[in-house]
Amino acid sequence: MKTFLLFSHIAFRNVRRNARRSLFTILAIAFGLFCLIIFQALKVGLHREMVISTVQLDAGTLQIHAAGYEVNLAALKQVPDPGKVISALRMLGETRFSRRVKTSGLILSGGKSASLLLSGVDPDAEPGVTFISGKVVKGWYVSRNSGILLGEELAKSFGVQPGDEVTLMSQDMAGLPVTGRFPVTGIYRTELAAFDRSHAFMSIGLLQEFLHADGVVTEIALRSDSRDETALADSLGRSLPGKDYQIRTWKEIAPDVIQLIGLNDATMQLLILIVFAIIAMGITNTMTMVVFERFRELGIISAIGTTPSGILTMVVMESFCLGAAASLLGSAAAVAACAYLGRYGIDLTTFTSANQYFANSHVLKAHLLAKDLIAANAVTLITAVIGGIYPAWKASRLKPVDAIAHI
Amino acid sequence: MALIEMIGVRKTYRTDGLELHAFSTDRLEIDRGEFVCIAGPSGSGKTTILNLIGAIDFPTAGSVTVAGRKTRGLSPADAAKMRRDHIGFIFQSYNLIPVLTAYENVEYVLLLKGLPAPERRRKVSEALASVGLKDMMQKLPKEMSGGQQQRVAVARAIVASPPIVLADEPTANLDSVTGRDLVGLLHRLNLEQGTTFVFSSHDPVIIEHADRVITLQDGRVANDRRC
């Protein structure tokens, strides 16, 4: 232990010995670490935004349907005994859920028409599940037995405002066509124009009445921010035995999001590998120069009784000291940058058009996780040690007689 | 048994396919407490003898025994431990560890031996005091003169009380007054502590103090004279 401290002490002082070279090495490693922490924090922020957009735009954490439900099913497929599902959710301690009726339809106004997905939602419960109620830009959100909430893009293309009327066509429970005129009560705008063009909302009671589907519920959506969706789905499945229900997590509803997250993670891992390989080569280069410069000095150290393992420890410790200094510097800079990017973010409209993964906001904010910061630092230190091993091994194998004769 | 025994030793170096004879002897012994100077012109094998005794180089043939232990066949780690436990080195160019203070340079050897802190403090203070550098303990090598650095190197060589101190032309880089002082100091340590000193030098001051002068010529002992 004493000799380890001695070697650490010498290593630390050796780092200061050629201050300029050490500084450049430290800056290079710190910059690599800084970039990785920022990229990782932005990636986490991106994934959070993607999940929020998926869960809070429409999907919720879980959706419960009747068994055999399909998204594009034209006929209404009723959830059997919705009260039983709601009781099961309450038993699990969940409170943020909403009953829905969803059907496809046609909207007509002033000689124009468009197909859309019509959602009848519970005006009191739905804001706890999705963020649409917070995106109303004109008029008001869905209320009982009033009119229809349209997306801004759709309203614009139809030239309608709150107070105007539109005609809706769909098919009822029996599969017969139904038509009705509804006042536009509000206009909402997400960051996703395609969603706004194709989704309209009204109260569940009004839609049930329009579709002659009194008391019918086709979907129950649940939002749970704190619990693992798969575990929650399993618990709910145990509470609802039999084959009457189909419970799906948002990951099953939107597998493309999971695939994209997986792709991002893999890309990031590749990037990490490349950056740390560069860092390792930089450290190896620096430490090789150090060993070459101190060839004679290492020979003397060996001659006065330092074992090869002691010399190896000394050189690796110096490499570790470089890594540790770079870790401190890179982490401090990255934490400060993440704090800024976490608050103000990066406006993605500068780089890309709106897409389905940014329905809530077009600003990408960094989200730095403690585990990512710790992992990045641990990998930096490990890389520093690995980078120092080869030159340290070379140093430990030098023959003192050759080293002392070296000029 | 002599402290240092060289029997049938031959040392050759091979460079670019050429074999260079550096040193050979049928038998050479150095006893405990001797103050030996190995003299001879450049290239006569003085440094080779010290390297062989110090287990930083090994004979091509024959055996070198130091403090009862053969050096040939030692692993690098065992050779290092042997040097640590039995031999103190003084080099021509001081060769202190530049990032350590005078105190730390001297303490280094004791740390390698794992001595406890109070004992280290006492021994380092005594060693530095014996070379007249008690006031320079916290100085870095670059803050000291050549003579002061060489005295620190002496303190480092003797601090662990090794039975043998090897000194390779220790006065070569010193002025005559400093060189004379240093040799006087080493001789005093030899007399007081019974440490065996083996020098390689052609400095008349060292030769004058030595109680045995081994003269080399072309890698062989040409003369072995006790004074």
CSV table of C-alpha atoms in Angstrom, one decimal, chain A residues 2-3 6-7 9-10 13-14 17 296-297 299-308 314 396 399-402 404, chain B residues 51 56-57 76-77 80-81 83-84 89 91 93 95 97-101 104 108-109 111-112 114-116 120 156:
chain,number,residue,atom,x,y,z
A,2,LYS,CA,2.8,2.4,0.9
A,3,THR,CA,4.6,1.7,-2.4
A,6,LEU,CA,4.6,6.3,-3.5
A,7,PHE,CA,4.1,5.4,-7.2
A,9,HIS,CA,2.7,10.3,-5.8
A,10,ILE,CA,5.4,10.1,-8.4
A,13,ARG,CA,4.1,14.8,-10.0
A,14,ASN,CA,5.2,13.4,-13.4
A,17,ARG,CA,6.4,17.7,-15.1
A,296,ARG,CA,17.3,6.3,-18.4
A,297,GLU,CA,15.4,7.5,-15.3
A,299,GLY,CA,16.5,2.4,-15.5
A,300,ILE,CA,17.8,4.1,-12.4
A,301,ILE,CA,14.5,3.5,-10.6
A,302,SER,CA,14.8,-0.1,-11.6
A,303,ALA,CA,18.4,-0.3,-10.5
A,304,ILE,CA,17.7,1.0,-7.0
A,305,GLY,CA,15.3,-1.8,-6.4
A,306,THR,CA,11.9,-1.1,-8.0
A,307,THR,CA,10.4,-4.3,-9.4
A,308,PRO,CA,9.0,-4.5,-12.9
A,314,MET,CA,4.0,3.9,-11.8
A,396,SER,CA,8.6,-2.7,-16.9
A,399,LYS,CA,16.8,-3.8,-18.8
A,400,PRO,CA,18.4,-1.4,-16.3
A,401,VAL,CA,21.8,-1.9,-17.9
A,402,ASP,CA,20.5,-0.7,-21.3
A,404,ILE,CA,21.3,3.5,-17.6
B,51,ASN,CA,26.9,-3.9,-13.4
B,56,ILE,CA,21.7,-5.0,-13.3
B,57,ASP,CA,23.6,-7.1,-15.9
B,76,PRO,CA,13.9,-9.3,-13.1
B,77,ALA,CA,11.7,-9.0,-10.0
B,80,ALA,CA,15.3,-5.9,-8.3
B,81,LYS,CA,14.6,-7.2,-4.8
B,83,ARG,CA,19.4,-4.8,-5.4
B,84,ARG,CA,17.0,-3.2,-3.0
B,89,PHE,CA,24.1,2.7,-6.1
B,91,PHE,CA,25.9,6.9,-10.4
B,93,SER,CA,25.3,11.7,-13.2
B,95,ASN,CA,20.4,10.3,-11.3
B,97,ILE,CA,14.2,11.2,-9.4
B,98,PRO,CA,13.5,14.7,-10.6
B,99,VAL,CA,10.0,15.0,-9.3
B,100,LEU,CA,10.9,14.0,-5.7
B,101,THR,CA,12.5,16.2,-3.1
B,104,GLU,CA,11.7,11.8,-0.8
B,108,TYR,CA,12.2,6.0,-1.8
B,109,VAL,CA,14.4,3.0,-1.1
B,111,LEU,CA,9.4,2.8,1.1
B,112,LEU,CA,10.3,0.0,-1.3
B,114,GLY,CA,8.2,-1.3,3.5
B,115,LEU,CA,9.7,0.3,6.6
B,116,PRO,CA,7.2,2.1,8.9
B,120,ARG,CA,11.8,6.0,7.7
B,156,ARG,CA,20.0,7.3,-1.0
